[in-house]
Coordinates of C-alpha atoms in Angstrom, one line a residue:
X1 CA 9.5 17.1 31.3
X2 CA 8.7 14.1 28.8
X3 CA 9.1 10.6 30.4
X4 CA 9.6 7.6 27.6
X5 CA 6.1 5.7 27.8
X6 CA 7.8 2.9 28.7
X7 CA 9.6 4.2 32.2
X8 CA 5.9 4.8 33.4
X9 CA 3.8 2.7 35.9
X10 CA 0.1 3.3 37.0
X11 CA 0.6 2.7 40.7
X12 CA -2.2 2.5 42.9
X13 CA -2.0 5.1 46.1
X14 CA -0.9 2.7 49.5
X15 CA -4.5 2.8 51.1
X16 CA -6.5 2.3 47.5
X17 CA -6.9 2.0 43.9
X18 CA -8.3 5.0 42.0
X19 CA -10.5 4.6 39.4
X20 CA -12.9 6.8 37.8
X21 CA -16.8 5.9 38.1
X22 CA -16.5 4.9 34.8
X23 CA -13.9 2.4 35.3
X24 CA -11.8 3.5 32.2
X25 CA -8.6 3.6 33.1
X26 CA -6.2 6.2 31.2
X27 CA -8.1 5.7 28.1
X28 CA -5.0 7.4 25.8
X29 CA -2.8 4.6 26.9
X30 CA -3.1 0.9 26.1
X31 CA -2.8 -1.2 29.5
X32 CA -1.5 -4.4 30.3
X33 CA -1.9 -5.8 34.0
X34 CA 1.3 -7.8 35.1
X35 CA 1.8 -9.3 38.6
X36 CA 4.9 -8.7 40.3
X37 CA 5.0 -9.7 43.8
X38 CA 1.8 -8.7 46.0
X39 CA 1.8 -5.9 44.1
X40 CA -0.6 -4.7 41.2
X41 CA 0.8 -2.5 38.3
X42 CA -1.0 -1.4 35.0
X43 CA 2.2 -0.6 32.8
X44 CA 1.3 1.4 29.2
X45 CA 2.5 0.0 26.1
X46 CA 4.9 2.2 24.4
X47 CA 3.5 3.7 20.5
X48 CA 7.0 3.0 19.2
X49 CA 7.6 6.2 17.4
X50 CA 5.8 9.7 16.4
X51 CA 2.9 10.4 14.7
X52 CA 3.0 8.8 11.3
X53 CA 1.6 9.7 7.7
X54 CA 1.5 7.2 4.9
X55 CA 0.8 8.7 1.7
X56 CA 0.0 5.9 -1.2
X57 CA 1.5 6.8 -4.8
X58 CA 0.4 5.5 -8.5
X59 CA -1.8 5.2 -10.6
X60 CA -5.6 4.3 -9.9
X61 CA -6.9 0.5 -10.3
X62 CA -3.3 -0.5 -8.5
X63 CA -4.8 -1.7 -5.5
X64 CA -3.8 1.5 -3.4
X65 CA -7.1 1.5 -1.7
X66 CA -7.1 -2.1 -1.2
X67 CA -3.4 -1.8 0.5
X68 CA -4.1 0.9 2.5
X69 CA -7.7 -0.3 4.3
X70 CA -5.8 -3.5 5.0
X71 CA -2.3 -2.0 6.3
X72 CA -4.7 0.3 8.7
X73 CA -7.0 -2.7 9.5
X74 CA -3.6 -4.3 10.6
X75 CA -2.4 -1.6 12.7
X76 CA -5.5 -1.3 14.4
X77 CA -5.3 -4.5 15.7
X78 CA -1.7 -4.6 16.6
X79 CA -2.4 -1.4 19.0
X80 CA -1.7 1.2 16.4
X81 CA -4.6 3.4 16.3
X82 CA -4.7 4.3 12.2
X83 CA -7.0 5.9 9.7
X84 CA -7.5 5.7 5.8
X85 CA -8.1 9.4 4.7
X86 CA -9.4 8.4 0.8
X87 CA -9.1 11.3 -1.1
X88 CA -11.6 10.2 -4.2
X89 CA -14.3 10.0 -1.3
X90 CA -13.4 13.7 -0.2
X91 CA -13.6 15.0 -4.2
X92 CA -17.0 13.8 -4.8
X93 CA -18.2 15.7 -1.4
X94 CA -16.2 18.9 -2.1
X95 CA -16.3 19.0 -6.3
X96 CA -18.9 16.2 -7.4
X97 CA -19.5 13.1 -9.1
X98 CA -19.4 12.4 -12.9
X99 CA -16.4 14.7 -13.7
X100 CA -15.7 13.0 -16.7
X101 CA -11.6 11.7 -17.8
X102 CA -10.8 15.6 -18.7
X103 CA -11.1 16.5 -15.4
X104 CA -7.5 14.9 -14.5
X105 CA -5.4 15.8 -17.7
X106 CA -2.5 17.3 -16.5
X107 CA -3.3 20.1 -19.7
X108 CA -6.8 20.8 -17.5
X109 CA -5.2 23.8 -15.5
X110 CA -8.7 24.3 -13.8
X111 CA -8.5 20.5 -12.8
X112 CA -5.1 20.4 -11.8
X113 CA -6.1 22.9 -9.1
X114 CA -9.1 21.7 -8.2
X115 CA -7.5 18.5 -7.2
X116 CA -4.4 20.1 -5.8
X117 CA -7.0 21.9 -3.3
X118 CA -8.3 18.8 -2.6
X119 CA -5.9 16.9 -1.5
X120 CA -4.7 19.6 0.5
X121 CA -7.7 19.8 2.1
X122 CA -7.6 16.0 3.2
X123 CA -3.9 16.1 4.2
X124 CA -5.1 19.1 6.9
X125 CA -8.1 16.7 7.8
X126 CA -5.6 13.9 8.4
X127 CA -3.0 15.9 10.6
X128 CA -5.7 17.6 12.6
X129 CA -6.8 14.0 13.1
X130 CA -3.4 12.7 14.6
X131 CA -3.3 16.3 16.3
X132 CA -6.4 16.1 18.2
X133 CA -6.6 12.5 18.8
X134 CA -4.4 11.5 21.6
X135 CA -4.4 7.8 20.5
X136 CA -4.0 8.5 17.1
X137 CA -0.8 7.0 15.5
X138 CA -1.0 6.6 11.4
X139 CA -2.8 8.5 9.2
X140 CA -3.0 7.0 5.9
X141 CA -3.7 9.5 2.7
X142 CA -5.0 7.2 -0.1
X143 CA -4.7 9.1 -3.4
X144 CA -2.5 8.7 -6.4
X145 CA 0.1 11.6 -5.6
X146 CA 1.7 10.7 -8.7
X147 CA 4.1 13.6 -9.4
X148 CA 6.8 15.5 -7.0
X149 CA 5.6 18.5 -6.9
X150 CA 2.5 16.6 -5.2
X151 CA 4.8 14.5 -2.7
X152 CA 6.8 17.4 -2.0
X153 CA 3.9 19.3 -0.9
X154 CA 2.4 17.2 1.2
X155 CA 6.1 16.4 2.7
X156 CA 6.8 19.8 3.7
X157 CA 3.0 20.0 5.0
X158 CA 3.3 17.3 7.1
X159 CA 6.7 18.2 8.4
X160 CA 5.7 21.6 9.4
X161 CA 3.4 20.2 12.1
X162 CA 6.1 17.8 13.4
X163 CA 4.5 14.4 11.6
X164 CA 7.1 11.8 9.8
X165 CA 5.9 11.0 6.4
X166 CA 6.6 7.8 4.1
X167 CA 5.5 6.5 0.9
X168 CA 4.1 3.5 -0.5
X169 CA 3.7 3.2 -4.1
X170 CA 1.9 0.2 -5.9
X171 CA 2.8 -0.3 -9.3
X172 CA 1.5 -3.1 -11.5
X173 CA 2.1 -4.2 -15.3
X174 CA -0.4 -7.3 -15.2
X175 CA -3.1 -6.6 -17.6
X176 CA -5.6 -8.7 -16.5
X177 CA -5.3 -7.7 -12.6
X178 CA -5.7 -4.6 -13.7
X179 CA -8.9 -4.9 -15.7
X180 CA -10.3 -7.0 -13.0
X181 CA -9.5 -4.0 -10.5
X182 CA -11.3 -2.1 -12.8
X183 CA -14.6 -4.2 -13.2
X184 CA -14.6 -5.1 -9.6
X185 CA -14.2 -2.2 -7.8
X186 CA -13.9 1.2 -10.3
X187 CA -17.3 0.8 -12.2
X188 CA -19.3 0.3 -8.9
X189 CA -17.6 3.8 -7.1
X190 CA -20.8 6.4 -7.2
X191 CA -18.7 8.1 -10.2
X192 CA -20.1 5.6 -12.3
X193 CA -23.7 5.6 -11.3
X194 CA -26.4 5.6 -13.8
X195 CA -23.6 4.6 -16.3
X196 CA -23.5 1.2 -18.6
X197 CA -20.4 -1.0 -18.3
X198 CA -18.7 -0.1 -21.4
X199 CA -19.3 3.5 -20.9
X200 CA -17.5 3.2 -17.7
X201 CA -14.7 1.0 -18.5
X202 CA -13.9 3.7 -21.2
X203 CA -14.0 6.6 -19.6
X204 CA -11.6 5.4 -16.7
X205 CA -9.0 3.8 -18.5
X206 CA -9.3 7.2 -20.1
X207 CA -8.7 8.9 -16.9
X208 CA -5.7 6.7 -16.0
X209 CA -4.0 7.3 -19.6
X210 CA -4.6 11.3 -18.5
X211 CA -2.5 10.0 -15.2
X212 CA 0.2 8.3 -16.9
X213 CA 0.8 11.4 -18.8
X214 CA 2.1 13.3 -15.3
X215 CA 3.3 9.7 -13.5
X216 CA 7.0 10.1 -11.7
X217 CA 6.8 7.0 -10.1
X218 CA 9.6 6.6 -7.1
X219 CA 13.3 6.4 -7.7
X220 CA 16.3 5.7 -5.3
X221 CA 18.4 7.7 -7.6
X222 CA 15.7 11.1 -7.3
X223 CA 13.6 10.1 -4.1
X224 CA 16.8 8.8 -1.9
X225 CA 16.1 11.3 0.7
X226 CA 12.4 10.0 1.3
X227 CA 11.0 6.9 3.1
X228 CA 9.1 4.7 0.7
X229 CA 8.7 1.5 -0.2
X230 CA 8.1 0.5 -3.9
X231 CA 5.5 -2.2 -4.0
X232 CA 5.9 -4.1 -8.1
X233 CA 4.0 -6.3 -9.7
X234 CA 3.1 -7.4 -5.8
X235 CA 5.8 -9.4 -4.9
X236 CA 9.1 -7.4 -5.2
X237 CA 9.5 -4.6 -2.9
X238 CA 11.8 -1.8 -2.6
X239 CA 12.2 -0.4 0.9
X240 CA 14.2 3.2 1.6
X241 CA 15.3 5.0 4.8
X242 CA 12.4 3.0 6.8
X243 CA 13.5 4.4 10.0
X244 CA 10.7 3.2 12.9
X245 CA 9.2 0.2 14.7
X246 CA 5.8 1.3 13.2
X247 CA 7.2 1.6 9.7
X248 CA 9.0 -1.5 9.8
X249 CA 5.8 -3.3 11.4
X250 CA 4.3 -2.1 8.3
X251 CA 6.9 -2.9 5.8
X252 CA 7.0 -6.4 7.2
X253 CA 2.7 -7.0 6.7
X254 CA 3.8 -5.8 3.2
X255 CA 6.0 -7.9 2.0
X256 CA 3.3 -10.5 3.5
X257 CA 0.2 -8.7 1.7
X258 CA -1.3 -10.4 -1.6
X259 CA -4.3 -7.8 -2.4
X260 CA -5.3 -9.6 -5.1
X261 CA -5.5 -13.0 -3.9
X262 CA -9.8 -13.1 -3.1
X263 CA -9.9 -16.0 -0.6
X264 CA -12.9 -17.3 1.0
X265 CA -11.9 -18.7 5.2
X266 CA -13.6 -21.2 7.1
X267 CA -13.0 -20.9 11.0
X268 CA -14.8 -23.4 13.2
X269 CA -14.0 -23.9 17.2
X270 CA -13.6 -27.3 18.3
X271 CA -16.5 -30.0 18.8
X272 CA -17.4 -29.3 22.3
X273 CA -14.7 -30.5 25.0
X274 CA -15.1 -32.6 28.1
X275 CA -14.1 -29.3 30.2
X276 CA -17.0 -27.3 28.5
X277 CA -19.5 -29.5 30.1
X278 CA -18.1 -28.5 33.3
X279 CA -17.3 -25.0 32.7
X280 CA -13.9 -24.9 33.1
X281 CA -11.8 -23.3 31.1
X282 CA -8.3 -24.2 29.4
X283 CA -6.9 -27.8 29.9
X284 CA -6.1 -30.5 27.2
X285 CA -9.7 -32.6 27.6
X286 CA -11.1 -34.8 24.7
X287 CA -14.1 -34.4 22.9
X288 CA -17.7 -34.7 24.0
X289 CA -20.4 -37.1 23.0
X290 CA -21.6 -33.7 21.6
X291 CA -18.3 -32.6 20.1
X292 CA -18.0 -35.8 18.1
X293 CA -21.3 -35.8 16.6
X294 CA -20.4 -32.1 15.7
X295 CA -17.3 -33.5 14.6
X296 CA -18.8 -35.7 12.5
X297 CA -21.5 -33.5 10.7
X298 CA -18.4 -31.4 9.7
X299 CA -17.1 -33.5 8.1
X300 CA -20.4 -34.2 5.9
X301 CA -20.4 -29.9 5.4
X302 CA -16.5 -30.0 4.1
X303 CA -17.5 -33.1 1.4
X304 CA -21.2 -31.6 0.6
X305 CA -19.1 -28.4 -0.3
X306 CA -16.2 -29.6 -1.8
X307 CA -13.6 -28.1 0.4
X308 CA -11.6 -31.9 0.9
X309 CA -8.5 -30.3 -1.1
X310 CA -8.6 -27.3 1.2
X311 CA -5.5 -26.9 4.1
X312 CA -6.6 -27.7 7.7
X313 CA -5.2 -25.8 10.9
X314 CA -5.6 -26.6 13.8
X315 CA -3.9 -26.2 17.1
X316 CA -1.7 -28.9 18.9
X317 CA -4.4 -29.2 21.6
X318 CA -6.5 -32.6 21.9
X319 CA -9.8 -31.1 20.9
X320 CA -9.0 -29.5 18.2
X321 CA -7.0 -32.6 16.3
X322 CA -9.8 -35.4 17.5
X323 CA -12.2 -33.1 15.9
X324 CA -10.2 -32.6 12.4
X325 CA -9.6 -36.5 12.6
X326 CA -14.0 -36.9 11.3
X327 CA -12.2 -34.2 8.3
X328 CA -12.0 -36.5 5.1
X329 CA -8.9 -33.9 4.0
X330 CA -5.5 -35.4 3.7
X331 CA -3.7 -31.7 3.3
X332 CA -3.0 -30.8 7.9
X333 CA -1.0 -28.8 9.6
X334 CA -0.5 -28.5 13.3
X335 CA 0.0 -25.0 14.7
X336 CA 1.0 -24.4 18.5
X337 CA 0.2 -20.6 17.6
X338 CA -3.1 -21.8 17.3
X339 CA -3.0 -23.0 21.1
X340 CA -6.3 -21.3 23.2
X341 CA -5.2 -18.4 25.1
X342 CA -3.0 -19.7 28.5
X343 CA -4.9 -19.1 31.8
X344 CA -2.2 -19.5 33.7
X345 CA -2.9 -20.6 37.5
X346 CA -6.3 -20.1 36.6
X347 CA -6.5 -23.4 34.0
X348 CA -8.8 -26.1 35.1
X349 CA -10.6 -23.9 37.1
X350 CA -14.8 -22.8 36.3
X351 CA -15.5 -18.7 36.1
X352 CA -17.0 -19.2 39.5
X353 CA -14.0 -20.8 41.2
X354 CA -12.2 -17.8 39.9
X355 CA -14.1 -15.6 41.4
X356 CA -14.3 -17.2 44.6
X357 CA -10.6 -18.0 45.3
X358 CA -9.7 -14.7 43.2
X359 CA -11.7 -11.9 43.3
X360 CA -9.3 -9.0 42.4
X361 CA -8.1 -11.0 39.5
X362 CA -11.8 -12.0 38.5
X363 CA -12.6 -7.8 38.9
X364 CA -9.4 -7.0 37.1
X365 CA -9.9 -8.9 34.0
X366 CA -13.2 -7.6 33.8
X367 CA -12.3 -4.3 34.0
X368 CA -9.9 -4.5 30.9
X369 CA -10.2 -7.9 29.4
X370 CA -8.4 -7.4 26.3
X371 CA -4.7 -6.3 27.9
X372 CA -5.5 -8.3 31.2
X373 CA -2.9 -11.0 31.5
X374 CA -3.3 -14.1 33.9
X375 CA -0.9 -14.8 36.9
X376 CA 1.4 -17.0 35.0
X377 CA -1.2 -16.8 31.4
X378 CA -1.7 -14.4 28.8
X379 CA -3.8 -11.3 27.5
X380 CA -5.9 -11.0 24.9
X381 CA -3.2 -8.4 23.5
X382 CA -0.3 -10.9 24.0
X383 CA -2.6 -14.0 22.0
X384 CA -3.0 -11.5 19.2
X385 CA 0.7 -10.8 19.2
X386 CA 1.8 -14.9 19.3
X387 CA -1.1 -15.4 16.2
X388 CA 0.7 -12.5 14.0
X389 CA 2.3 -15.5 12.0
X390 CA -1.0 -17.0 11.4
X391 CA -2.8 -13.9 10.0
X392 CA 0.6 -12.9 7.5
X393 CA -0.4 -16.4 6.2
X394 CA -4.2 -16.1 6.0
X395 CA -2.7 -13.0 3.8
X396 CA -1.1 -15.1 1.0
X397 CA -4.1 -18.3 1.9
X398 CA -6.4 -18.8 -0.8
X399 CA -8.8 -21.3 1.2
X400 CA -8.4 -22.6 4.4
X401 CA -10.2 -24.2 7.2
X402 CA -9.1 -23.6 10.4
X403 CA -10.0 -25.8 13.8
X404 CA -9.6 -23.7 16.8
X405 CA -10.6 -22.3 20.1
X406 CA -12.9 -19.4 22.0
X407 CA -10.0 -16.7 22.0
X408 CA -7.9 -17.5 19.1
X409 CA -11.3 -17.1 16.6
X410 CA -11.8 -13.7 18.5
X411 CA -8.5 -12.3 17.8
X412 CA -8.8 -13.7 14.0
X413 CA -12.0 -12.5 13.3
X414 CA -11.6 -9.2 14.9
X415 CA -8.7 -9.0 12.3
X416 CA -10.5 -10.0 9.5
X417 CA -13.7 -7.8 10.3
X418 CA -11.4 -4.8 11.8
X419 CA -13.3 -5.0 14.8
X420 CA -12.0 -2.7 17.8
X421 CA -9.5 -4.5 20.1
X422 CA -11.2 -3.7 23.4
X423 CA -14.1 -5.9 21.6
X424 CA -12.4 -8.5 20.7
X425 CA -12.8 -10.1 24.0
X426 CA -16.9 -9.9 23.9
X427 CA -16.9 -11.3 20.3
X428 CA -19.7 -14.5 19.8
X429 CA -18.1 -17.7 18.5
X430 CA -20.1 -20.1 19.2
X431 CA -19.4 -24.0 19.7
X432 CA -20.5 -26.0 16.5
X433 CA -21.2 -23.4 14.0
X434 CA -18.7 -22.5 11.2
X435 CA -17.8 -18.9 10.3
X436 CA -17.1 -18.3 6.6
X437 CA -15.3 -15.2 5.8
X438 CA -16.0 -13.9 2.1
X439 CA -14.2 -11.1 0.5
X440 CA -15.8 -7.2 -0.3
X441 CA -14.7 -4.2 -1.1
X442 CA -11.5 -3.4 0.9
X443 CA -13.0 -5.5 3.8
X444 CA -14.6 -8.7 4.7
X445 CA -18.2 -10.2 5.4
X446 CA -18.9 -13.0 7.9
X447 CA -21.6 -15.5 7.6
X448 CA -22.2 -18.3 10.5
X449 CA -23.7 -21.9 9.9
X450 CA -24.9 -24.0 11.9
X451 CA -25.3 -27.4 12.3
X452 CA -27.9 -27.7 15.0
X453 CA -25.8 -30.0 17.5
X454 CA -26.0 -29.0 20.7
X455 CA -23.2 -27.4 22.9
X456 CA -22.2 -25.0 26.3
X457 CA -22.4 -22.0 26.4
X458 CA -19.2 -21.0 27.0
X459 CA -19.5 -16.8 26.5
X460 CA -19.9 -14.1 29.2
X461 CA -21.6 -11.4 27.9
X462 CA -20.0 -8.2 28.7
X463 CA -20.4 -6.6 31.9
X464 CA -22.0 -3.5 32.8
X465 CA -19.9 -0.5 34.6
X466 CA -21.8 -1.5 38.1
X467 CA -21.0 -5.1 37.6
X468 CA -17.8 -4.0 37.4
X469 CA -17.8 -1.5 40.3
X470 CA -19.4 -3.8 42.6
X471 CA -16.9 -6.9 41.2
X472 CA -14.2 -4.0 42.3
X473 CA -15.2 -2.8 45.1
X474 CA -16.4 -6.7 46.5
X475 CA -12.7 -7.5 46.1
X476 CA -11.3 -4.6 48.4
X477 CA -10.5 -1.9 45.5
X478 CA -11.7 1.2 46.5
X479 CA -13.1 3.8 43.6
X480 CA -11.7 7.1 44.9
X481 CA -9.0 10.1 44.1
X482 CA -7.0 9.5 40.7
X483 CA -5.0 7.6 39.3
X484 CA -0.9 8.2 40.0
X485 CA 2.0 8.6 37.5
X486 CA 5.2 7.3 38.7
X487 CA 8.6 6.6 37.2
X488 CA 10.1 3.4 37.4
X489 CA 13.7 4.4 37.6
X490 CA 13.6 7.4 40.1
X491 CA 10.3 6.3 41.8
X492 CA 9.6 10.4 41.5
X493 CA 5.4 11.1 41.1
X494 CA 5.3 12.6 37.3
X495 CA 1.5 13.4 37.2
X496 CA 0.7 15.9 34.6
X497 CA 3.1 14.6 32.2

């Protein structure tokens, strides 16, 4: 029988823990620890839903791609394990380059069926994809799909292998986005290799007249049936039969999405704080002499630069205001979202008093640092949940600077870079050294600058598998047998579910 993900607990045997030798554990499950009494339980998130397609709709230079590397980038790092499937990318493998406008007039019978092959051929590669990969959640197909006979095809595909499909259509009528799409992101695609500017520009505005020719976009009256939501102009939406958690999840980063703003993001951490000289981590301390001279040469960087008018973030935490106070910018705002990631009854205390007074939990985080969660704190995966706000409004933020801590910049910039979540934990963020986020093509580049003040180290590298087996095994969790299955509500073993 199938138990609900969320009526199952890992539970340890009575004698021992069981862990593989490579302490991984459950790998098609995403772990949180939680105390509960003396005991130790390792309870798996639920996926909120079946597997998932998203198929984009419209016509090209809409900002499809650009939507759907950012709602997968999203997902990712709210647990949802999602791919972009980008059918353009799987044409110039299978058919070639340089096709030439003609090559999608709905009149071109040869073309129409080359391209119907296609896309067929991607939307098999995306459902063996959330077939064969346990973790695997959305799969998003990013192609125009611009007719019904195309939607209904890959609808009936997709629902005879069990996977719920929904729509997203961009459509735009702004000129000038439009031509910028084009210029930005269209003439540099390998297409347009070898090909001057002009030459380019004409031939694809010729293959998105051949488009308009065929273009049904999405209607409630014709389409009531499906789940879609109608993205116009970007900032009015139109939302049908959006039936899920994962769906609405995605509606809601949506409605919140502003592909075309470009924005360049300044993150900084905090000038160094009192506790950072003594290793301890958490607590409210003040600045360093060390913090405030970082303090201080920041504020030279933001007027050298010009970034006064720019907004200021920063947490509600002592060390982070004192250092935006050297900030000649009059435009702050205070966020407790922003707040470093709560130890819990391990706050005020160095990474050597932890381990000393508690092993298991020292072992534990290390074992899974990104869903640990401190006695009384938070996990990584809980920090990234309470900073959701934040990132829908780096979304619509044109330029920001943001004053924060160790953890929060981790769960940002692993956002912003679409870093794994079980790295976010191990990624470097430095004490006095600014991180500037640019824009690229459906992604983002990071540059770091430094201001040559000197600061703690405050980062543990990550630890090896025997670290972690000794660190385990030191604080009386044995490495043997397997891991158990149990249900919460009858207490009856399930393994093999």
């Amino acid at each position: 029988s199938r138990h609900p993900p969320s009526l199952l607990l890992l539970l340890p045997s009575l004698s021992s823990m069981s862990v593989s030798s490579s302490p991984v554990l459950n790998d098609n499950k995403r772990l949180i620890n939680c105390q509960l009494g003396r005991e130790r339980y390792i309870k798996p998130l639920p996926v909120g839903g079946s597997k998932q397609c998203y198929a984009m709709v419209g016509l090209p230079a809409r900002g499809k791609s650009c939507i759907a590397f950012k709602l997968a980038r999203y997902l990712n790092w709210i647990g949802v394990k999602s791919r972009v499937f980008n059918v353009g990318m799987y044409r110039r493998d299978l058919v070639g380059v340089n096709m030439g406008s003609e090559y999608y007039s709905p009149d071109n019978e040869e073309g129409v069926n080359s391209r119907t092959k296609v896309a067929l051929h991607v939307v098999n590669e995306l459902l063996t994809w959330l077939k064969d990969d346990h973790e695997s959640c959305v799969g998003i197909l990013d192609a125009t799909n611009t007719t019904r006979e195309r939607r209904k095809l890959i609808a009936d595909r997709c629902s005879e292998c069990g996977v719920q499909i929904m729509f997203i259509e961009s459509v735009l009528d702004i000129p000038e986005i439009e031509e910028k799409n084009i210029r930005d992101h269209k003439l540099r695609c390998p297409d347009y290799q070898g090909f001057d500017a002009p030459t380019a520009f004409q031939d694809f505005s010729e293959r998105i007249s051949n488009y308009k020719r065929a273009y049904q976009t999405l209607s409630l009256d014709l389409d009531r049936e499906l789940t879609f939501i109608r993205v116009s102009n970007i900032t009015q939406f139109h939302i049908n039969n959006v039936n899920c958690n994962i769906q609405s999840k995605s509606a809601y980063f949506l409605m919140n999405l502003r592909p075309h703003i470009m924005s360049t993001l300044y993150f900084t951490r905090h000038g160094e704080a009192q506790y950072n000289t003594e290793g301890k981590i958490g607590g409210d301390s003040g600045l360093s002499e060390n913090g405030r001279q970082y303090a201080a040469e920041l504020g030279r960087f933001v007027t050298d630069n010009q970034l006064q008018d720019i907004p200021v973030w920063t947490s509600l935490m002592r060390r982070t205001q004192e250092t935006g106070s050297f900030l000649p910018n009059s435009n702050f705002s205070r966020f407790k979202s922003l707040d470093e990631l709560d130890a819990g009854q391990c706050d005020g205390m160095t990474y050597q008093e932890i381990e000393a007074q508690y092993p298991e939990e020292f072992a534990l985080r290390d074992l899974d640092k990104y869903n640990y969660r401190y006695p009384r704190g938070e996990s990584y995966h809980d920090l990234c949940c309470r900073l959701e706000p934040i990132i829908m409004s780096l979304e619509k933020q044109r330029s920001v600077l943001v004053i924060c801590h160790q953890a929060v910049l981790r769960c940002i910039v692993g956002y912003l870079l679409d870093i794994p979540v079980d790295d976010i934990p191990y990624i470097k963020t430095p004490l006095h050294t600014v991180i500037k986020i640019t824009p690229a093509a459906y992604g983002c580049e990071r540059e770091d600058i430094k201001f040559g003040v000197a600061g703690a180290a405050t980062i543990r590298d990550k630890p090896t598998v025997e670290s972690i087996e000794q660190r385990l095994l030191k604080s009386g969790i044995n490495m043997v047998g397997s891991t158990e299955l149990w249900d919460v509500e009858s207490g009856t073993n399930v393994n093999g579910v």
